[in-house]
Short mmCIF file of C-alpha atoms and ligand atoms in Angstrom, two decimals:
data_model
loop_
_atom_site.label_atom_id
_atom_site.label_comp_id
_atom_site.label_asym_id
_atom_site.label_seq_id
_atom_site.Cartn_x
_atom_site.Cartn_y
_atom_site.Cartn_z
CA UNK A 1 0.00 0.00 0.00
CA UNK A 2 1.49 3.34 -0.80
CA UNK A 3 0.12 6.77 -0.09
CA UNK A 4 1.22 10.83 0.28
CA UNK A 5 0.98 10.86 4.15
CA UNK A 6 0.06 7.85 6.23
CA UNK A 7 -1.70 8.48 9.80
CA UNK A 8 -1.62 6.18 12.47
CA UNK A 9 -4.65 6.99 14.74
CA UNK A 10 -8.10 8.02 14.42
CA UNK A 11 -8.68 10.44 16.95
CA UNK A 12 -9.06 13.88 16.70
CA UNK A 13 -5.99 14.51 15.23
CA UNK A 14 -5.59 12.09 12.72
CA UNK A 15 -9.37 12.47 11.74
CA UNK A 16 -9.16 15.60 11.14
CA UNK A 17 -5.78 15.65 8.97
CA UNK A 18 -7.16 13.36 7.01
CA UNK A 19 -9.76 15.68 6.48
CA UNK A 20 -7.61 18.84 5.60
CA UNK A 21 -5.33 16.90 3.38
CA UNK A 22 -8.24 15.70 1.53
CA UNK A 23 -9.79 19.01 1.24
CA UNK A 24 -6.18 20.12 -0.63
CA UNK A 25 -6.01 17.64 -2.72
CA UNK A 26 -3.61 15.66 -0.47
CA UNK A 27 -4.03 11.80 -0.44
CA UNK A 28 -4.05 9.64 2.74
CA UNK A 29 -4.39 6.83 4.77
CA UNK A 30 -5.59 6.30 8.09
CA UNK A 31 -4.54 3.20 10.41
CA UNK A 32 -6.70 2.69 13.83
CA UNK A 33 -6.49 0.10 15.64
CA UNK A 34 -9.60 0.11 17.51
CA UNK A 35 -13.33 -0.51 15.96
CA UNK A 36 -15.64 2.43 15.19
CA UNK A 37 -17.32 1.85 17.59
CA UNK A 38 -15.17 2.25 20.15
CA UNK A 39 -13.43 5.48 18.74
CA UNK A 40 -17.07 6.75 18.71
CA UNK A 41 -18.08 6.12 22.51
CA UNK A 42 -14.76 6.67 24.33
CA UNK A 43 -15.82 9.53 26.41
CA UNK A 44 -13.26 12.85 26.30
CA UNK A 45 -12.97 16.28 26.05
CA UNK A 46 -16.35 18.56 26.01
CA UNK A 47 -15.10 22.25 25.30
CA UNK A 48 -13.95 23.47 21.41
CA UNK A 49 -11.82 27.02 21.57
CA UNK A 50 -13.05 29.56 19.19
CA UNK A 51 -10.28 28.72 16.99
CA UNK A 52 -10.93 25.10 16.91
CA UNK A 53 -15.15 25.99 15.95
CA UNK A 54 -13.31 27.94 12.66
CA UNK A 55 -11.28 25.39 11.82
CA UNK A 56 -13.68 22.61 11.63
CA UNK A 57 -16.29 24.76 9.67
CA UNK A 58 -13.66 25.51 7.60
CA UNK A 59 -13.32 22.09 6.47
CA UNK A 60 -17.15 21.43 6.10
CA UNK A 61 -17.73 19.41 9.59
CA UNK A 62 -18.88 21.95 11.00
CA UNK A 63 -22.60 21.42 10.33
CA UNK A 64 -24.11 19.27 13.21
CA UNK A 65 -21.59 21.43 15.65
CA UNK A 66 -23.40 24.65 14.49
CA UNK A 67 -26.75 22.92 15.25
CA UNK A 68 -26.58 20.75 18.33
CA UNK A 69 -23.09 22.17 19.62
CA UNK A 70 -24.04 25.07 22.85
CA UNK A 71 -22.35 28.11 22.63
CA UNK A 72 -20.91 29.08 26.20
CA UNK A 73 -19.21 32.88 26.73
CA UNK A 74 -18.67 32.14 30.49
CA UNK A 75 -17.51 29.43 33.32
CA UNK A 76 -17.52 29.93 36.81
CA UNK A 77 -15.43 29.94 39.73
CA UNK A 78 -16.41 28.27 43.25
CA UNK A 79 -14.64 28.89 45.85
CA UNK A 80 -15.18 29.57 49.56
CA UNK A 81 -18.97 29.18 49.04
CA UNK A 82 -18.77 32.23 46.89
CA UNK A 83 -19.45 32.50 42.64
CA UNK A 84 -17.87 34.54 40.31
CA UNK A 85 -18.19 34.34 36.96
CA UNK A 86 -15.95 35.10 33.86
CA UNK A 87 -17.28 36.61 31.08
CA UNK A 88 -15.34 35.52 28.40
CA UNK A 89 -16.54 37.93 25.24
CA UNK A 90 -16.30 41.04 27.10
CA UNK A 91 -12.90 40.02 28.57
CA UNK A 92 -11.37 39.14 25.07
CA UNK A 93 -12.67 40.97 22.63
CA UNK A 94 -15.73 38.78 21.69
CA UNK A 95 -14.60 35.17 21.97
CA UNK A 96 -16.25 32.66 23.77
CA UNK A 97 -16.32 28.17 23.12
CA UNK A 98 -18.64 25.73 22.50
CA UNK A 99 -19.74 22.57 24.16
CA UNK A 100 -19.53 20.02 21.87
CA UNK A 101 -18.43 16.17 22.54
CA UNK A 102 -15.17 14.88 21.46
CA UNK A 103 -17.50 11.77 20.37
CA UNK A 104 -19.50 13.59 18.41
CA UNK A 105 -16.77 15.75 16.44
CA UNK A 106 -15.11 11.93 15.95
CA UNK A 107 -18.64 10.77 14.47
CA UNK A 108 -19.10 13.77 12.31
CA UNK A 109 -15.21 13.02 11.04
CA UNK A 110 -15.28 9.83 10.51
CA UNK A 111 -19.09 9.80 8.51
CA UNK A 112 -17.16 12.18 6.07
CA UNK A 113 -14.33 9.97 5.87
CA UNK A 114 -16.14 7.35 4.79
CA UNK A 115 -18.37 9.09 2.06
CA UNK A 116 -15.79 11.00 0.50
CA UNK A 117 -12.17 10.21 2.19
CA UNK A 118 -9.67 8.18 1.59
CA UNK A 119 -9.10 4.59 3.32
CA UNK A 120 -9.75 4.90 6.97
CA UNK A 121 -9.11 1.26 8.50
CA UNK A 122 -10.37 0.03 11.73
CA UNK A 123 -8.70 -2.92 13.39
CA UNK A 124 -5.27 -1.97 12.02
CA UNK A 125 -2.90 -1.21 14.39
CA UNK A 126 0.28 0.51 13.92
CA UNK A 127 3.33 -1.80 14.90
CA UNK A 128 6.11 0.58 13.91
CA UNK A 129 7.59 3.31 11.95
CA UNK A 130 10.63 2.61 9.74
CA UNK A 131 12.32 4.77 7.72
CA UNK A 132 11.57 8.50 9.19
CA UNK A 133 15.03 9.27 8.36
CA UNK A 134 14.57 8.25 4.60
CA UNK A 135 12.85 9.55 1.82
CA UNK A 136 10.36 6.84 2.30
CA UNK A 137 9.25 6.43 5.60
CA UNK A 138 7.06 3.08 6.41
CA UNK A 139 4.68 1.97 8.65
CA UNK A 140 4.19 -1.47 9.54
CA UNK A 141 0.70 -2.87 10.65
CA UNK A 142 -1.61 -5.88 11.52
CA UNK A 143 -4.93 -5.53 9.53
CA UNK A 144 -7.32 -8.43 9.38
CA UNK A 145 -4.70 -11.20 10.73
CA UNK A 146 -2.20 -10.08 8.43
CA UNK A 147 1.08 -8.08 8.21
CA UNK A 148 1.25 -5.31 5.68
CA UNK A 149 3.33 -2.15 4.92
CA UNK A 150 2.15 1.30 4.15
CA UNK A 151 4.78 3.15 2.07
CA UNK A 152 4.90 7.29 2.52
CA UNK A 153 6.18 10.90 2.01
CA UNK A 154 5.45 11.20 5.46
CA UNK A 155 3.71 9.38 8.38
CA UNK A 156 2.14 11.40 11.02
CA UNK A 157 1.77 9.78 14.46
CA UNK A 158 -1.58 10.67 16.17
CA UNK A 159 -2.08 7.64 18.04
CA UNK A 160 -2.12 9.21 21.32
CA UNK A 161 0.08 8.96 24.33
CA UNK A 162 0.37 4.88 24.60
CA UNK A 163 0.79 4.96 20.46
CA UNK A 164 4.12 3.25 18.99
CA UNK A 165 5.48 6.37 16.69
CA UNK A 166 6.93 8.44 19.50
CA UNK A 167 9.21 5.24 20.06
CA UNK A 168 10.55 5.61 16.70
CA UNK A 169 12.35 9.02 17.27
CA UNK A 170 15.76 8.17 18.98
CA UNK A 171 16.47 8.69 22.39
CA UNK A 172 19.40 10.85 21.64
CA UNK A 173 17.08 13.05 19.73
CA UNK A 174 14.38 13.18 22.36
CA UNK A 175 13.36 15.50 25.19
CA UNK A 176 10.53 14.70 27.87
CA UNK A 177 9.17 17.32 30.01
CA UNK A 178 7.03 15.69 32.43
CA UNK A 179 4.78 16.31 35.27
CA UNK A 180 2.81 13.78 37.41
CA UNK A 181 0.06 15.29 40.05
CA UNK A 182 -0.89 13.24 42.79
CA UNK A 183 -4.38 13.26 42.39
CA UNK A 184 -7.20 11.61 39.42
CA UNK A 185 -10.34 13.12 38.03
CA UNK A 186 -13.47 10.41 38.38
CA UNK A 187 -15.55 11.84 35.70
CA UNK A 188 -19.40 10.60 35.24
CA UNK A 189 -22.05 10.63 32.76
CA UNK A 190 -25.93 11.20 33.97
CA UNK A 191 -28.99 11.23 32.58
CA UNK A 192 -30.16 14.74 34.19
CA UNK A 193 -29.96 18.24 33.00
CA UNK A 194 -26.89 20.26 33.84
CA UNK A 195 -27.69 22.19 37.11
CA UNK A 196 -25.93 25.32 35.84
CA UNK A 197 -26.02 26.88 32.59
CA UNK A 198 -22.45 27.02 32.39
CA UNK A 199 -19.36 25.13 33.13
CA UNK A 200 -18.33 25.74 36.99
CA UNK A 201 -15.06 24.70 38.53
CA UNK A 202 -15.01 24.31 42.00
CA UNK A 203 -11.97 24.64 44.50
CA UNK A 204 -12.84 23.24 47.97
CA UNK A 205 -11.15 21.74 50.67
CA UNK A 206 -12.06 18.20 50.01
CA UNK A 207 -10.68 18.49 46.65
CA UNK A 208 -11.78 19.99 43.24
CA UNK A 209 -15.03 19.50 41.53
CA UNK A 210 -16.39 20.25 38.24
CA UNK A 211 -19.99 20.58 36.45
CA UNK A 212 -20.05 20.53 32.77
CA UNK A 213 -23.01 19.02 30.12
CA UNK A 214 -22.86 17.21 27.08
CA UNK A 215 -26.53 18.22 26.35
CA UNK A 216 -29.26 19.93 27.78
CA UNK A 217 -30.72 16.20 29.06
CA UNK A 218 -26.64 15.02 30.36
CA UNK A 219 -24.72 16.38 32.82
CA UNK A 220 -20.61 15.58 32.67
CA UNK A 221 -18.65 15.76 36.59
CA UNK A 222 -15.47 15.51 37.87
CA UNK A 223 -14.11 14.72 41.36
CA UNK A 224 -10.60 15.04 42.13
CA UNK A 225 -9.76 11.41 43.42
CA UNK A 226 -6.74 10.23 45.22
CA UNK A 227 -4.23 9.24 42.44
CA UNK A 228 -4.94 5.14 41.54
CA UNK A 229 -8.33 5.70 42.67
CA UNK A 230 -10.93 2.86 41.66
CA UNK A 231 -13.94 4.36 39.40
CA UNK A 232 -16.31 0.68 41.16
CA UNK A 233 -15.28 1.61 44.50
CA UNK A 234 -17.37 5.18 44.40
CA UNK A 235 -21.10 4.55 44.63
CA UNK A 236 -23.58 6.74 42.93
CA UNK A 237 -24.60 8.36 46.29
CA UNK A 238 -21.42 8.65 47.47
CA UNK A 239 -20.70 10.45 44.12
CA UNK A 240 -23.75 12.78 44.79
CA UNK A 241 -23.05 14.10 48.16
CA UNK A 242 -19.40 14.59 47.24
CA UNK A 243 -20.48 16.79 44.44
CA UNK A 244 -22.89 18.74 47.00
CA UNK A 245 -20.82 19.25 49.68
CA UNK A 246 -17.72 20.81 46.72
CA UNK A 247 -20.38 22.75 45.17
CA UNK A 248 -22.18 23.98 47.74
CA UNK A 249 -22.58 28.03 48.44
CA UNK A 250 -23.95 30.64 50.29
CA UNK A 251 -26.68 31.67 48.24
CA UNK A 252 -28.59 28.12 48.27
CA UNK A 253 -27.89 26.83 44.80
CA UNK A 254 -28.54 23.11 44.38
CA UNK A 255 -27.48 20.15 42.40
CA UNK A 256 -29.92 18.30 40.07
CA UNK A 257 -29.65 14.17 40.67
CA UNK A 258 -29.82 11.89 38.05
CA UNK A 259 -28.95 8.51 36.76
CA UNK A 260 -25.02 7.67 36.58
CA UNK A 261 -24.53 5.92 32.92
CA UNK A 262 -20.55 5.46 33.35
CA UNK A 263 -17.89 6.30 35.54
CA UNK A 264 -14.15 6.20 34.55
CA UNK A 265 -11.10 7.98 36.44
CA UNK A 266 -8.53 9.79 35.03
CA UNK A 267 -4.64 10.12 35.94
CA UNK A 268 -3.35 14.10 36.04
CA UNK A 269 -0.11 14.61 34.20
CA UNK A 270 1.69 17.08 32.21
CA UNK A 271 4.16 16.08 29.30
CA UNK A 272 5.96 17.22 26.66
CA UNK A 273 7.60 15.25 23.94
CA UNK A 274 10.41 17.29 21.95
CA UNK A 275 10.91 17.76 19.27
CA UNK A 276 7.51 17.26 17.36
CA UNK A 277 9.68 16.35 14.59
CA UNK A 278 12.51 13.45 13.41
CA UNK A 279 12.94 13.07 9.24
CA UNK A 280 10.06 12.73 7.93
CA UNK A 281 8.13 11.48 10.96
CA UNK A 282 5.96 14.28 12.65
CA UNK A 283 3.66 13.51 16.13
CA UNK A 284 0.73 15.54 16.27
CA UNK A 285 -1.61 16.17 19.73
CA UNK A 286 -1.68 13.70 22.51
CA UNK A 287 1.44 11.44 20.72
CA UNK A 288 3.44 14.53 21.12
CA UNK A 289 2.01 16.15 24.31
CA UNK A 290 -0.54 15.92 27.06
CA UNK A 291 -2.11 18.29 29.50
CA UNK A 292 -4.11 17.57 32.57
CA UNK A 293 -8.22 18.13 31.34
CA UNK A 294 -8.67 21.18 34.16
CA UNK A 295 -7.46 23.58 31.06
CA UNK A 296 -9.72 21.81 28.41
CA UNK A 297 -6.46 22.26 26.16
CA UNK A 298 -6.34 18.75 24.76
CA UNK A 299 -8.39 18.69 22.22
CA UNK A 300 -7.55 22.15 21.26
CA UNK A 301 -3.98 21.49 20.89
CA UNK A 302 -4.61 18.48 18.53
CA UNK A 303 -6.34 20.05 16.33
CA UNK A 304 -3.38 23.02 16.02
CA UNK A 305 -1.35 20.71 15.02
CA UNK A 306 -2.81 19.11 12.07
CA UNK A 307 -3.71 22.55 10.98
CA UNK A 308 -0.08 23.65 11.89
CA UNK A 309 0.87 20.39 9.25
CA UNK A 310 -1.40 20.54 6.85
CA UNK A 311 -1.04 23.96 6.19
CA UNK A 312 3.13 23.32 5.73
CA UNK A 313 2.55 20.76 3.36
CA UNK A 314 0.49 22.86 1.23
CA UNK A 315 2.86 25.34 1.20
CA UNK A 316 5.58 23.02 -0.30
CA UNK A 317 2.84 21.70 -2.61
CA UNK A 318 1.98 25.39 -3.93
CA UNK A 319 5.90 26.79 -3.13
CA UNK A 320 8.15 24.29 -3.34
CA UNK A 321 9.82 25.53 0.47
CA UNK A 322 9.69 23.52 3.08
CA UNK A 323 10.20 26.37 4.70
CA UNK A 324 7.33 25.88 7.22
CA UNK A 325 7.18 21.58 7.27
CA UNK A 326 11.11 22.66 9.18
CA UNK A 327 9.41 24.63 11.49
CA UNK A 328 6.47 22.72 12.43
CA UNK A 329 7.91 21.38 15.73
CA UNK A 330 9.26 25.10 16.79
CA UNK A 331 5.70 26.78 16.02
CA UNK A 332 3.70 23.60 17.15
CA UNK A 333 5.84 24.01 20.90
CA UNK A 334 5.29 27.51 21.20
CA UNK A 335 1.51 27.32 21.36
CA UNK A 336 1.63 23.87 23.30
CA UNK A 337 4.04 25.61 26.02
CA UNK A 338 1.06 28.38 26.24
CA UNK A 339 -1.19 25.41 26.94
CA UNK A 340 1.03 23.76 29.12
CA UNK A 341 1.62 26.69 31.21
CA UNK A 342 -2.53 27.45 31.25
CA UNK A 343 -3.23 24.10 32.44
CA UNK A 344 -0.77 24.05 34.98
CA UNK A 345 -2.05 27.03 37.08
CA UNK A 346 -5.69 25.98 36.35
CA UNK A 347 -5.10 22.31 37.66
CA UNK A 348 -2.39 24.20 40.39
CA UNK A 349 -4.93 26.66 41.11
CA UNK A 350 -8.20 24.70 41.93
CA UNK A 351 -7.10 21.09 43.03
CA UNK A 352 -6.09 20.74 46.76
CA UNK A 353 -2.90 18.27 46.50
CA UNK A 354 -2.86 16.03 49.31
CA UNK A 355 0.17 17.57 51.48
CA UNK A 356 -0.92 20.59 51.01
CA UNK A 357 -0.07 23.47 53.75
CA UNK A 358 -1.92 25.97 55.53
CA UNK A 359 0.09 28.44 53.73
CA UNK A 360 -0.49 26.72 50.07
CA UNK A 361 -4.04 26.87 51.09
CA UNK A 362 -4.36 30.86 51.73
CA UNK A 363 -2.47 31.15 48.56
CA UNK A 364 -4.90 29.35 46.75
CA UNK A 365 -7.49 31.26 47.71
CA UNK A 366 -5.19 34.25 47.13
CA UNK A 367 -5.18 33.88 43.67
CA UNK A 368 -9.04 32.83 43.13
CA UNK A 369 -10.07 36.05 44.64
CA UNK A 370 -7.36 38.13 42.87
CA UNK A 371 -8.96 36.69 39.70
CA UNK A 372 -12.57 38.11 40.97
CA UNK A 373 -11.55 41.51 41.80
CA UNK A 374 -8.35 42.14 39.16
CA UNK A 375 -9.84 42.43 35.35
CA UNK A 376 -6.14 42.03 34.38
CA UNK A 377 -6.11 38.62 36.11
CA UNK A 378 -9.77 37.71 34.75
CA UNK A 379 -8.54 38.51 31.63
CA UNK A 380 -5.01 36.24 31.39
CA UNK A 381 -7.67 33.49 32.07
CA UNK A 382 -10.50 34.45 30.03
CA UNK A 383 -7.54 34.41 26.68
CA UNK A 384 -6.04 31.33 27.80
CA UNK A 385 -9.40 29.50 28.00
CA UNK A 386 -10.74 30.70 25.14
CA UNK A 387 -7.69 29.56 23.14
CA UNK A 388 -4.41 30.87 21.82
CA UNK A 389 -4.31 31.86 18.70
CA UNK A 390 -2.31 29.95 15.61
CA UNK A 391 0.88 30.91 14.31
P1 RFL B 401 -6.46 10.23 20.87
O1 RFL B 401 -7.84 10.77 20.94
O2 RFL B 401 -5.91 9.50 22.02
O3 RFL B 401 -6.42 9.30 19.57
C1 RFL B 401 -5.35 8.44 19.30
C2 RFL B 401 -5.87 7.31 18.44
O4 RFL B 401 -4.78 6.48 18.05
C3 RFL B 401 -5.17 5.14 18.17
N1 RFL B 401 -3.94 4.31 18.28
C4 RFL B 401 -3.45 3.57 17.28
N2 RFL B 401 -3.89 3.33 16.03
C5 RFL B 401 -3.16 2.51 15.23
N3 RFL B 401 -2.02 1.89 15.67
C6 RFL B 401 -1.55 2.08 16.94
N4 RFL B 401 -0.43 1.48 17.33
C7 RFL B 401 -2.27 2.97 17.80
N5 RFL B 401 -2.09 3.38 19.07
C8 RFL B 401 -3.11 4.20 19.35
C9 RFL B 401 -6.07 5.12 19.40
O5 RFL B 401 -6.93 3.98 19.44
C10 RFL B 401 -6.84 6.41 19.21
O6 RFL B 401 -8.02 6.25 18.45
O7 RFL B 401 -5.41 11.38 20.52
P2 RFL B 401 -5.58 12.75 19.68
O8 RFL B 401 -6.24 12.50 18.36
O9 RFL B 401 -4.25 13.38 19.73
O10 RFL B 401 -6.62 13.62 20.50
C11 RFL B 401 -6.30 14.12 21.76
C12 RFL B 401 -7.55 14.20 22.63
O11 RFL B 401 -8.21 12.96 22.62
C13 RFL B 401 -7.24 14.61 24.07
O12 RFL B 401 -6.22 15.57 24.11
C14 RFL B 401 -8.46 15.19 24.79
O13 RFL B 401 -9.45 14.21 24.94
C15 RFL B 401 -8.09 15.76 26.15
N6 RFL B 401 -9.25 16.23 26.91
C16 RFL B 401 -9.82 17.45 26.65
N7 RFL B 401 -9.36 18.21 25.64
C17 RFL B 401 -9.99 19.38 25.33
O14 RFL B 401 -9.53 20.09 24.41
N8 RFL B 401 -11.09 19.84 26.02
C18 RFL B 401 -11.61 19.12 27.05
O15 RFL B 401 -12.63 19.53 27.59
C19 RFL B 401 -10.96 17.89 27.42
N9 RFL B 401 -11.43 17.15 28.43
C20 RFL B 401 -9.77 15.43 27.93
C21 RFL B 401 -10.88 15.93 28.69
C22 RFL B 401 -9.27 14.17 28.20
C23 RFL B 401 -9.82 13.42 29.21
N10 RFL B 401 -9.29 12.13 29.40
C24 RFL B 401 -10.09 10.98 29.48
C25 RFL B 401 -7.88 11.91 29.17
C26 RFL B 401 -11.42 15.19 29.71
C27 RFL B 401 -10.87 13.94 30.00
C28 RFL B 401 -11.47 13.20 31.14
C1 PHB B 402 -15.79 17.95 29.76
O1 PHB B 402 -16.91 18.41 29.52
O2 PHB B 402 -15.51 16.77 29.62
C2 PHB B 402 -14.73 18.87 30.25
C3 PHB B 402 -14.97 20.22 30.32
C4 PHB B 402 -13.98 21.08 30.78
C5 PHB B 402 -12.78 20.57 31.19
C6 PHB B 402 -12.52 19.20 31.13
C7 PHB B 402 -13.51 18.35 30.66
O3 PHB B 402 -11.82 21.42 31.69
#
């Protein structure tokens, strides 16, 4: 099998190159190994930047976004049994995100891929890259019980942060950056409308909590979780009044119960792979880097990239430089270090780790209330949510 750019992973990332490079011209082929199915249910991310809502209109998958997606130009902060909510268009100039699944931007993806794509194949799994320092890079994969090659121009890993391309860059050209926290996110589906209208992010002293929606009929939550925490061993109730007692204020406001449909827990970490780059291998969102989920950055970051890729490869198409394919890791790592840095002092800023100090604790607070009384502070959160902007 032979093709322009081979893509290991359907995600977000690779779904969505595959999309750009076929909206070019560009031909492609995408290796996942999981079913459709699965790629379509695994429960993720929730919140699209500004930018990200442009880019997939741009590239005509924007459609069922624009009609069942909610737009949101706020979140709010809980702390201390007080509210206080950012307005994001009047702190930045007019943006503001949308709440749209990570499943359902997959499904809308993947239904184009398949009516007017190139080969997307499920069940094929990625068992190395060869080559990335040739002119014809390979990848090797298991599809249907058999061994086959997929010959390139390039291969771009977006299989994710267990995926196998990362391994193929050599240690003595690799540098991690890496952050563990010591705390998990058990995140839950119910069948019950959101009890705010907008996303709000707790900070209490039992630990973080957060209330976002997947519709106006399901409500997403997080608790933060001692790190290795087991999602069986919470009960629904117990899940409940935890949520109650992080969320609860002064003014009354209550939380709406519902049926739990799934609960899974989430390890915290930051990392950074660098470069984003070796020959003619290129990693592209969580393969490359991830952030912990208090940001909502993942996602966001993925989708930079591809853009950040596809875009250099048309410019060599139309140019002849490649100019911009040399600098994709340097402009891909300055936005991701924005991220990086964003998610740090949200997940720094509202978890409570477990040794924390008295001291840690006043700062905390500190810097909550400095965001509800400093517009310049409201602000540097309100742009960093709301997305930084591509090179
Ligand atoms: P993905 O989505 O992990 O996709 C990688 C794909 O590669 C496949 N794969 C392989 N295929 C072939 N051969 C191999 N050897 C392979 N190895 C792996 C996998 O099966 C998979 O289909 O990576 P991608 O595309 O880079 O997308 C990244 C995002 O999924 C991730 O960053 C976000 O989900 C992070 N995230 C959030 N991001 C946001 O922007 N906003 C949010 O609100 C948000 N909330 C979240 C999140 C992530 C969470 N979890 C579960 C980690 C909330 C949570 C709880
Ligand atoms: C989600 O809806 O899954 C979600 C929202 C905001 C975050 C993380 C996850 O920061």
């Amino acid at each position: 099998m032979r093709t322009t750019v081979g893509i290991i992973g359907a995600g977000p990332a690779g779904l969505l190159l595959a999309r750009l490079l076929h909206n070019a011209g560009i031909d492609s082929v995408v290796l996942e190994s999981r079913d459709r199915a699965y790629v379509e249910r695994r429960q993720r991310a929730g919140i699209l930047e500004q930018g990200t809502v442009d880019v997939l209109r741009a590239a005509g998958v924007g459609g069922r976004m624009d009609r069942e997606g909610l737009r949101h130009d706020g979140i709010e902060l809980r702390f201390a049994r007080e509210r206080h909510r950012v307005d994001f268009p009047a702190l930045t100039g007019g943006s503001s995100v949308m709440v749209y699944a990570q499943t359902e931007v997959c499904k809308d993806l993947i239904a184009l891929q398949i009516e007017e794509g190139g080969p997307l194949l499920f069940e094929a799994e990625a068992l190395a890259v060869e080559g990335a320092e040739s002119e014809r890079p390979r990848v090797r994969f298991r599809h249907e019980g058999r061994e086959d090659v997929l010959e390139c121009d390039y291969v771009v890993g977006c299989d994710g942060f267990w995926g196998v391309a990362r391994r193929a860059i050599p240690a003595e050209h690799s540098r991690v950056f890496e952050r563990m926290y010591p705390f998990s996110w058990l995140g839950i589906l119910a069948d019950v409308p959101p009890s705010h209208d907008e996303l709000v992010y707790a900070r209490h002293d039992r630990g973080f909590a957060l209330l976002s929606m997947r519709s106006s009929a399901v409500s997403r939550l997080y608790l933060q979780v001692p790190e290795g925490t087991d999602a069986g061993s919470w009960a629904d109730e117990e899940i409940w009044d935890e949520l109650e007692r992080r969320f609860e204020t002064a003014d009354g406001w209550s939380l709406k119960r519902g049926g739990i449909t799934s609960k899974s827990v989430t390890p915290m970490r930051s990392h950074v792979h660098e470069p984003m780059r070796h020959g003619r291998l290129f990693l592209a969102g969580d393969a490359a880097h991830i952030v912990p989920p208090t940001g909502a950055k993942g996602l966001n970051l993925a989708v930079g990239d591809v853009v950040t890729f596809a875009r250099a490869l048309v410019h060599l198409e139309e140019t002849g430089s490649v100019e911009r394919l040399d600098a994709y890791s340097e402009t891909c790592l300055r936005r991701v270090w924005q991220a990086e840095r964003f998610s740090y002092d949200m997940t720094t800023l509202l978890h409570r780790a477990p040794d924390a100090t008295p001291f840690e604790d006043r700062v905390q607070l500190a810097r909550l209330r400095r965001i509800a009384t400093s517009r310049a502070a409201e602000t540097d959160l309100a742009e960093g949510y709301t997305g930084f902007p591509l090179d």
